[in-house]
């Protein structure tokens, strides 16, 4: 794909109109700035393909946390949403963490304001709080253990059988974990606006059309979608299943940008995004992830802004719950991707 910003286009003021300044090749400039800044670019599977292609490492939430904790770069350019970049800052406070667009939030984070979460905790003092990583740093600071969708089951299975559990903020992921582990959990009422949009009716129609195609779903989907799935797991697990299962056609019920990695690694297979209510999978693009673009990545590397900050007292408390996750998750397997 040609990512040149031409002098006549000037969407970001890179090339003043009519001055004859050569077009900026964003890929080249990003590579140059990355070297100059000693930066590493991390990207989530839900980012647009151009950002995945330019990243040093592409992964799920757990892989990205591990990479952020282990990198020796001075700057982490995070192509993902804000809570992910905050995790990088919490784990690597001495590094400069930048996010192409500071407005790249998450509906799950929005559903769980820290004061309300603290009240929820106080109302259930005998419960441990397992909190999905899709939340603010302040909520992490109020939590006992952070989990991702790829690590949650393993972590829950390490808790004593009589330990009472609160799970926030994703009620669908919580309900799925509760069914899988047989543990009773008190669930926060939050959802992902992206995974909620898949339509059971449209998915049934698609399955009728491709009866042999397995359905791969993320556990952020409601139970009615998960009931139709052959495989349920985090993005890394979905990718791994898609690559290792021999079926030539598969239906993917998660954010459709992950299909880019599937097509890169298995170009001979067909991956169909599960549809929303209008029969079109386009409505399942994450609007927050979509705020990050190649142009904004270039600008944030150039200006070292927007920069992620986390108040030190919050960071230290959030670090405890994140470190517990990293310890308890151990070596949950991930798909080998570029940069490993
Ligand atoms: P994972 O990549 O950990 O499965 O998370 C999915 C997600 O919704 C990230 O926002
Ligand atoms: Fe949040 Fe859902 Fe977007 Fe992930 S896909 S960042 S959970 S809104």
mmCIF file of C-alpha atoms in Angstrom, residues 17-325:
data_model
loop_
_atom_site.group_PDB
_atom_site.id
_atom_site.type_symbol
_atom_site.label_atom_id
_atom_site.label_comp_id
_atom_site.label_asym_id
_atom_site.label_seq_id
_atom_site.Cartn_x
_atom_site.Cartn_y
_atom_site.Cartn_z
ATOM 1 C CA UNK A 17 0.756 23.326 -0.159
ATOM 2 C CA UNK A 18 2.514 24.627 -3.228
ATOM 3 C CA UNK A 19 5.990 24.890 -1.667
ATOM 4 C CA UNK A 20 7.337 21.990 -3.678
ATOM 5 C CA UNK A 21 8.567 20.192 -0.568
ATOM 6 C CA UNK A 22 8.941 16.493 -1.393
ATOM 7 C CA UNK A 23 6.239 14.163 -0.127
ATOM 8 C CA UNK A 24 6.958 12.456 3.184
ATOM 9 C CA UNK A 25 7.199 8.689 2.965
ATOM 10 C CA UNK A 26 5.607 7.755 6.250
ATOM 11 C CA UNK A 27 7.130 4.284 6.393
ATOM 12 C CA UNK A 28 10.635 5.636 5.817
ATOM 13 C CA UNK A 29 10.147 8.473 8.283
ATOM 14 C CA UNK A 30 8.774 6.151 10.943
ATOM 15 C CA UNK A 31 11.766 3.818 10.463
ATOM 16 C CA UNK A 32 14.165 6.785 10.699
ATOM 17 C CA UNK A 33 12.518 8.221 13.825
ATOM 18 C CA UNK A 34 12.343 4.799 15.431
ATOM 19 C CA UNK A 35 16.109 4.467 15.128
ATOM 20 C CA UNK A 36 16.783 8.040 16.214
ATOM 21 C CA UNK A 37 14.555 7.661 19.309
ATOM 22 C CA UNK A 38 15.609 4.078 20.084
ATOM 23 C CA UNK A 39 11.918 3.220 19.985
ATOM 24 C CA UNK A 40 10.026 -0.038 19.718
ATOM 25 C CA UNK A 41 6.605 -0.184 18.045
ATOM 26 C CA UNK A 42 4.091 -2.566 19.620
ATOM 27 C CA UNK A 43 0.736 -3.249 17.948
ATOM 28 C CA UNK A 44 -2.418 -5.126 18.886
ATOM 29 C CA UNK A 45 -4.104 -7.440 16.365
ATOM 30 C CA UNK A 46 -7.052 -5.027 16.139
ATOM 31 C CA UNK A 47 -4.968 -2.259 14.617
ATOM 32 C CA UNK A 48 -5.291 -1.444 10.941
ATOM 33 C CA UNK A 49 -3.010 -3.591 8.721
ATOM 34 C CA UNK A 50 -0.567 -0.742 7.950
ATOM 35 C CA UNK A 51 0.189 -0.390 11.689
ATOM 36 C CA UNK A 52 0.528 -4.149 12.189
ATOM 37 C CA UNK A 53 2.934 -4.289 9.245
ATOM 38 C CA UNK A 54 5.195 -1.556 10.567
ATOM 39 C CA UNK A 55 5.267 -2.813 14.166
ATOM 40 C CA UNK A 56 8.241 -4.637 15.684
ATOM 41 C CA UNK A 57 5.855 -6.881 17.548
ATOM 42 C CA UNK A 58 2.163 -7.719 17.092
ATOM 43 C CA UNK A 59 0.312 -9.573 19.818
ATOM 44 C CA UNK A 60 -2.563 -9.982 22.242
ATOM 45 C CA UNK A 61 -2.887 -8.029 25.480
ATOM 46 C CA UNK A 62 -0.720 -10.435 27.478
ATOM 47 C CA UNK A 63 2.038 -10.679 24.842
ATOM 48 C CA UNK A 64 2.126 -6.903 24.584
ATOM 49 C CA UNK A 65 2.384 -6.473 28.377
ATOM 50 C CA UNK A 66 5.297 -8.904 28.447
ATOM 51 C CA UNK A 67 7.045 -7.152 25.573
ATOM 52 C CA UNK A 68 6.550 -3.757 27.227
ATOM 53 C CA UNK A 69 8.052 -5.087 30.473
ATOM 54 C CA UNK A 70 11.057 -6.637 28.723
ATOM 55 C CA UNK A 71 12.088 -4.137 26.067
ATOM 56 C CA UNK A 72 15.359 -2.206 26.305
ATOM 57 C CA UNK A 73 14.107 0.573 24.017
ATOM 58 C CA UNK A 74 13.898 4.115 25.396
ATOM 59 C CA UNK A 75 10.533 4.794 23.798
ATOM 60 C CA UNK A 76 7.517 2.495 23.448
ATOM 61 C CA UNK A 77 5.186 3.594 20.646
ATOM 62 C CA UNK A 78 1.977 1.752 21.466
ATOM 63 C CA UNK A 79 -0.428 1.045 18.628
ATOM 64 C CA UNK A 80 -3.369 -0.065 20.688
ATOM 65 C CA UNK A 81 -5.748 1.583 23.124
ATOM 66 C CA UNK A 82 -4.958 3.745 26.122
ATOM 67 C CA UNK A 83 -5.247 1.097 28.840
ATOM 68 C CA UNK A 84 -2.649 -0.995 26.964
ATOM 69 C CA UNK A 85 -0.230 1.932 26.775
ATOM 70 C CA UNK A 86 -0.821 2.579 30.484
ATOM 71 C CA UNK A 87 0.155 -1.027 31.228
ATOM 72 C CA UNK A 88 3.412 -0.399 29.344
ATOM 73 C CA UNK A 89 4.058 2.712 31.465
ATOM 74 C CA UNK A 90 3.191 0.913 34.723
ATOM 75 C CA UNK A 91 5.611 -1.922 33.912
ATOM 76 C CA UNK A 92 8.346 0.265 32.393
ATOM 77 C CA UNK A 93 8.139 3.623 34.213
ATOM 78 C CA UNK A 94 11.570 4.785 33.073
ATOM 79 C CA UNK A 95 10.496 4.600 29.409
ATOM 80 C CA UNK A 96 8.635 7.196 27.397
ATOM 81 C CA UNK A 97 5.360 5.612 26.278
ATOM 82 C CA UNK A 98 3.509 7.271 23.414
ATOM 83 C CA UNK A 99 0.104 6.539 21.894
ATOM 84 C CA UNK A 100 -0.807 7.850 18.422
ATOM 85 C CA UNK A 101 -4.227 9.068 19.621
ATOM 86 C CA UNK A 102 -4.960 9.697 23.296
ATOM 87 C CA UNK A 103 -8.696 9.339 22.622
ATOM 88 C CA UNK A 104 -8.223 5.632 21.803
ATOM 89 C CA UNK A 105 -10.203 4.368 24.801
ATOM 90 C CA UNK A 106 -12.337 1.284 25.422
ATOM 91 C CA UNK A 107 -16.034 0.804 26.264
ATOM 92 C CA UNK A 108 -15.081 -1.645 29.018
ATOM 93 C CA UNK A 109 -12.836 0.916 30.678
ATOM 94 C CA UNK A 110 -15.616 3.521 30.389
ATOM 95 C CA UNK A 111 -18.097 1.152 32.040
ATOM 96 C CA UNK A 112 -16.001 0.934 35.202
ATOM 97 C CA UNK A 113 -15.275 4.272 36.904
ATOM 98 C CA UNK A 114 -12.691 3.826 39.704
ATOM 99 C CA UNK A 115 -14.894 5.255 42.501
ATOM 100 C CA UNK A 116 -17.780 2.929 41.642
ATOM 101 C CA UNK A 117 -15.405 -0.002 41.400
ATOM 102 C CA UNK A 118 -13.936 0.852 44.822
ATOM 103 C CA UNK A 119 -17.522 0.918 46.252
ATOM 104 C CA UNK A 120 -18.209 -2.496 44.643
ATOM 105 C CA UNK A 121 -15.111 -3.876 46.309
ATOM 106 C CA UNK A 122 -15.977 -2.388 49.690
ATOM 107 C CA UNK A 123 -19.443 -3.957 49.464
ATOM 108 C CA UNK A 124 -17.853 -7.429 49.098
ATOM 109 C CA UNK A 125 -14.848 -7.484 51.452
ATOM 110 C CA UNK A 126 -14.583 -11.285 51.445
ATOM 111 C CA UNK A 127 -14.152 -11.445 47.629
ATOM 112 C CA UNK A 128 -10.883 -11.293 45.726
ATOM 113 C CA UNK A 129 -11.051 -8.999 42.695
ATOM 114 C CA UNK A 130 -9.942 -10.462 39.384
ATOM 115 C CA UNK A 131 -9.976 -7.592 36.924
ATOM 116 C CA UNK A 132 -9.760 -7.770 33.162
ATOM 117 C CA UNK A 133 -6.818 -5.761 31.842
ATOM 118 C CA UNK A 134 -9.317 -3.631 29.827
ATOM 119 C CA UNK A 135 -9.697 -1.041 32.605
ATOM 120 C CA UNK A 136 -8.025 2.166 33.785
ATOM 121 C CA UNK A 137 -4.799 2.275 35.793
ATOM 122 C CA UNK A 138 -6.859 3.536 38.759
ATOM 123 C CA UNK A 139 -9.085 0.419 38.635
ATOM 124 C CA UNK A 140 -5.993 -1.798 38.363
ATOM 125 C CA UNK A 141 -4.707 -0.070 41.492
ATOM 126 C CA UNK A 142 -7.909 -1.134 43.335
ATOM 127 C CA UNK A 143 -7.666 -4.748 42.101
ATOM 128 C CA UNK A 144 -6.018 -7.887 43.480
ATOM 129 C CA UNK A 145 -5.057 -9.651 40.258
ATOM 130 C CA UNK A 146 -5.265 -8.497 36.632
ATOM 131 C CA UNK A 147 -6.111 -11.054 33.960
ATOM 132 C CA UNK A 148 -6.245 -11.095 30.179
ATOM 133 C CA UNK A 149 -8.499 -13.366 28.178
ATOM 134 C CA UNK A 150 -5.527 -15.635 27.443
ATOM 135 C CA UNK A 151 -4.418 -15.907 31.091
ATOM 136 C CA UNK A 152 -7.659 -15.719 33.119
ATOM 137 C CA UNK A 153 -8.548 -19.413 33.211
ATOM 138 C CA UNK A 154 -5.050 -20.462 34.292
ATOM 139 C CA UNK A 155 -5.062 -17.810 37.027
ATOM 140 C CA UNK A 156 -8.534 -18.705 38.333
ATOM 141 C CA UNK A 157 -7.519 -22.361 38.565
ATOM 142 C CA UNK A 158 -4.708 -21.380 40.954
ATOM 143 C CA UNK A 159 -7.120 -19.800 43.458
ATOM 144 C CA UNK A 160 -8.340 -21.863 46.432
ATOM 145 C CA UNK A 161 -11.702 -23.545 45.670
ATOM 146 C CA UNK A 162 -13.522 -21.641 48.424
ATOM 147 C CA UNK A 163 -12.151 -18.227 47.410
ATOM 148 C CA UNK A 164 -14.994 -15.855 46.472
ATOM 149 C CA UNK A 165 -14.364 -13.899 43.274
ATOM 150 C CA UNK A 166 -15.461 -10.545 41.851
ATOM 151 C CA UNK A 167 -14.913 -10.165 38.132
ATOM 152 C CA UNK A 168 -14.916 -6.788 36.336
ATOM 153 C CA UNK A 169 -15.555 -5.152 33.970
ATOM 154 C CA UNK A 170 -16.606 -7.574 31.158
ATOM 155 C CA UNK A 171 -19.724 -9.554 32.099
ATOM 156 C CA UNK A 172 -19.554 -11.789 29.008
ATOM 157 C CA UNK A 173 -15.931 -12.787 29.577
ATOM 158 C CA UNK A 174 -16.741 -13.257 33.285
ATOM 159 C CA UNK A 175 -19.756 -15.472 32.527
ATOM 160 C CA UNK A 176 -17.718 -17.577 30.090
ATOM 161 C CA UNK A 177 -14.907 -18.004 32.636
ATOM 162 C CA UNK A 178 -17.437 -18.922 35.283
ATOM 163 C CA UNK A 179 -18.895 -21.636 33.008
ATOM 164 C CA UNK A 180 -15.419 -22.933 32.056
ATOM 165 C CA UNK A 181 -13.961 -23.069 35.535
ATOM 166 C CA UNK A 182 -17.151 -23.934 37.427
ATOM 167 C CA UNK A 183 -16.473 -20.996 39.783
ATOM 168 C CA UNK A 184 -19.226 -18.739 40.974
ATOM 169 C CA UNK A 185 -18.298 -15.121 40.255
ATOM 170 C CA UNK A 186 -19.915 -11.802 41.001
ATOM 171 C CA UNK A 187 -19.860 -9.926 37.684
ATOM 172 C CA UNK A 188 -19.544 -6.221 36.895
ATOM 173 C CA UNK A 189 -22.055 -5.094 34.247
ATOM 174 C CA UNK A 190 -19.686 -3.987 31.451
ATOM 175 C CA UNK A 191 -19.462 -4.994 27.791
ATOM 176 C CA UNK A 192 -17.313 -4.486 24.709
ATOM 177 C CA UNK A 193 -19.357 -2.536 22.151
ATOM 178 C CA UNK A 194 -17.540 -4.318 19.337
ATOM 179 C CA UNK A 195 -18.190 -7.933 20.350
ATOM 180 C CA UNK A 196 -21.779 -7.156 21.329
ATOM 181 C CA UNK A 197 -22.632 -6.271 17.747
ATOM 182 C CA UNK A 198 -22.417 -9.758 16.241
ATOM 183 C CA UNK A 199 -25.832 -11.017 15.184
ATOM 184 C CA UNK A 200 -26.962 -14.561 16.009
ATOM 185 C CA UNK A 201 -29.444 -14.549 13.097
ATOM 186 C CA UNK A 202 -26.823 -13.427 10.585
ATOM 187 C CA UNK A 203 -24.246 -15.854 11.964
ATOM 188 C CA UNK A 204 -26.712 -18.746 11.590
ATOM 189 C CA UNK A 205 -27.306 -17.711 7.964
ATOM 190 C CA UNK A 206 -23.559 -17.633 7.324
ATOM 191 C CA UNK A 207 -23.079 -21.040 8.967
ATOM 192 C CA UNK A 208 -25.832 -22.467 6.748
ATOM 193 C CA UNK A 209 -23.887 -21.176 3.758
ATOM 194 C CA UNK A 210 -20.551 -22.622 4.975
ATOM 195 C CA UNK A 211 -21.589 -25.663 7.059
ATOM 196 C CA UNK A 212 -18.019 -26.983 7.434
ATOM 197 C CA UNK A 213 -16.513 -23.641 8.481
ATOM 198 C CA UNK A 214 -15.581 -23.510 12.165
ATOM 199 C CA UNK A 215 -16.630 -20.375 14.053
ATOM 200 C CA UNK A 216 -13.828 -18.810 16.126
ATOM 201 C CA UNK A 217 -15.040 -16.373 18.784
ATOM 202 C CA UNK A 218 -13.563 -14.075 21.408
ATOM 203 C CA UNK A 219 -14.998 -14.554 24.930
ATOM 204 C CA UNK A 220 -16.023 -10.867 24.970
ATOM 205 C CA UNK A 221 -18.941 -12.027 22.742
ATOM 206 C CA UNK A 222 -22.332 -12.648 24.382
ATOM 207 C CA UNK A 223 -23.178 -16.274 25.302
ATOM 208 C CA UNK A 224 -25.601 -16.663 22.360
ATOM 209 C CA UNK A 225 -22.668 -16.142 19.946
ATOM 210 C CA UNK A 226 -20.270 -18.273 22.000
ATOM 211 C CA UNK A 227 -22.813 -21.117 21.910
ATOM 212 C CA UNK A 228 -22.364 -21.220 18.121
ATOM 213 C CA UNK A 229 -18.537 -21.251 18.278
ATOM 214 C CA UNK A 230 -16.182 -24.187 17.739
ATOM 215 C CA UNK A 231 -13.284 -22.379 19.358
ATOM 216 C CA UNK A 232 -13.378 -19.640 22.008
ATOM 217 C CA UNK A 233 -10.239 -17.791 23.053
ATOM 218 C CA UNK A 234 -8.135 -14.654 23.157
ATOM 219 C CA UNK A 235 -6.902 -13.110 19.911
ATOM 220 C CA UNK A 236 -3.637 -15.117 20.080
ATOM 221 C CA UNK A 237 -5.599 -18.347 20.542
ATOM 222 C CA UNK A 238 -7.977 -17.510 17.703
ATOM 223 C CA UNK A 239 -5.022 -16.834 15.425
ATOM 224 C CA UNK A 240 -3.320 -20.042 16.452
ATOM 225 C CA UNK A 241 -6.506 -22.070 15.829
ATOM 226 C CA UNK A 242 -7.010 -20.411 12.429
ATOM 227 C CA UNK A 243 -3.470 -21.332 11.368
ATOM 228 C CA UNK A 244 -3.433 -24.856 12.741
ATOM 229 C CA UNK A 245 -6.923 -26.094 11.839
ATOM 230 C CA UNK A 246 -6.969 -27.617 8.333
ATOM 231 C CA UNK A 247 -10.458 -26.312 7.338
ATOM 232 C CA UNK A 248 -10.037 -24.014 4.313
ATOM 233 C CA UNK A 249 -12.847 -21.595 5.323
ATOM 234 C CA UNK A 250 -13.390 -20.147 8.800
ATOM 235 C CA UNK A 251 -15.747 -17.618 10.363
ATOM 236 C CA UNK A 252 -14.100 -15.138 12.728
ATOM 237 C CA UNK A 253 -16.170 -13.517 15.498
ATOM 238 C CA UNK A 254 -13.811 -10.876 16.793
ATOM 239 C CA UNK A 255 -12.512 -7.512 15.551
ATOM 240 C CA UNK A 256 -11.892 -8.108 11.829
ATOM 241 C CA UNK A 257 -8.415 -6.545 11.651
ATOM 242 C CA UNK A 258 -7.049 -9.789 13.111
ATOM 243 C CA UNK A 259 -7.871 -11.393 9.753
ATOM 244 C CA UNK A 260 -4.863 -9.516 8.350
ATOM 245 C CA UNK A 261 -2.479 -11.782 10.321
ATOM 246 C CA UNK A 262 -4.441 -14.865 9.254
ATOM 247 C CA UNK A 263 -4.232 -13.908 5.603
ATOM 248 C CA UNK A 264 -0.511 -13.123 5.866
ATOM 249 C CA UNK A 265 0.270 -16.492 7.418
ATOM 250 C CA UNK A 266 -2.316 -18.667 5.601
ATOM 251 C CA UNK A 267 -3.029 -16.972 2.270
ATOM 252 C CA UNK A 268 -4.561 -20.172 0.867
ATOM 253 C CA UNK A 269 -7.418 -20.106 3.431
ATOM 254 C CA UNK A 270 -10.544 -17.955 3.483
ATOM 255 C CA UNK A 271 -11.440 -16.074 6.663
ATOM 256 C CA UNK A 272 -14.875 -14.505 6.864
ATOM 257 C CA UNK A 273 -15.667 -11.867 9.493
ATOM 258 C CA UNK A 274 -18.832 -12.735 11.461
ATOM 259 C CA UNK A 275 -21.620 -10.312 10.551
ATOM 260 C CA UNK A 276 -23.414 -7.680 12.586
ATOM 261 C CA UNK A 277 -27.168 -7.098 12.469
ATOM 262 C CA UNK A 278 -27.046 -5.533 9.006
ATOM 263 C CA UNK A 279 -25.252 -8.603 7.635
ATOM 264 C CA UNK A 280 -22.068 -6.597 7.225
ATOM 265 C CA UNK A 281 -19.015 -7.229 9.407
ATOM 266 C CA UNK A 282 -17.792 -3.600 9.042
ATOM 267 C CA UNK A 283 -19.788 -2.534 12.107
ATOM 268 C CA UNK A 284 -17.529 -4.738 14.243
ATOM 269 C CA UNK A 285 -14.441 -2.599 13.708
ATOM 270 C CA UNK A 286 -13.290 -1.170 17.061
ATOM 271 C CA UNK A 287 -13.834 2.599 16.765
ATOM 272 C CA UNK A 288 -11.199 3.279 19.432
ATOM 273 C CA UNK A 289 -8.466 1.206 17.791
ATOM 274 C CA UNK A 290 -9.351 2.868 14.472
ATOM 275 C CA UNK A 291 -8.304 6.276 15.828
ATOM 276 C CA UNK A 292 -4.644 5.266 15.473
ATOM 277 C CA UNK A 293 -3.251 5.712 11.969
ATOM 278 C CA UNK A 294 0.152 5.628 10.286
ATOM 279 C CA UNK A 295 0.120 9.437 10.078
ATOM 280 C CA UNK A 296 -0.529 9.783 13.807
ATOM 281 C CA UNK A 297 2.174 7.193 14.569
ATOM 282 C CA UNK A 298 4.625 9.282 12.545
ATOM 283 C CA UNK A 299 3.629 12.470 14.377
ATOM 284 C CA UNK A 300 3.823 10.918 17.827
ATOM 285 C CA UNK A 301 7.303 9.540 17.127
ATOM 286 C CA UNK A 302 8.358 12.928 15.760
ATOM 287 C CA UNK A 303 6.943 14.948 18.670
ATOM 288 C CA UNK A 304 7.127 12.310 21.440
ATOM 289 C CA UNK A 305 3.518 13.185 22.132
ATOM 290 C CA UNK A 306 0.836 12.268 23.198
ATOM 291 C CA UNK A 307 2.771 10.775 26.085
ATOM 292 C CA UNK A 308 1.230 8.413 28.657
ATOM 293 C CA UNK A 309 1.494 9.362 32.319
ATOM 294 C CA UNK A 310 0.292 7.475 35.383
ATOM 295 C CA UNK A 311 0.437 9.087 38.863
ATOM 296 C CA UNK A 312 3.191 7.316 40.841
ATOM 297 C CA UNK A 313 0.964 6.207 43.742
ATOM 298 C CA UNK A 314 -1.535 4.672 41.280
ATOM 299 C CA UNK A 315 1.284 3.118 39.249
ATOM 300 C CA UNK A 316 2.840 1.400 42.255
ATOM 301 C CA UNK A 317 -0.474 -0.142 43.347
ATOM 302 C CA UNK A 318 -1.444 -1.116 39.793
ATOM 303 C CA UNK A 319 1.976 -2.714 39.361
ATOM 304 C CA UNK A 320 1.269 -5.152 42.195
ATOM 305 C CA UNK A 321 -1.876 -6.548 40.539
ATOM 306 C CA UNK A 322 -0.179 -6.647 37.121
ATOM 307 C CA UNK A 323 2.916 -8.399 38.492
ATOM 308 C CA UNK A 324 0.634 -11.031 40.049
ATOM 309 C CA UNK A 325 -0.832 -11.653 36.605
#
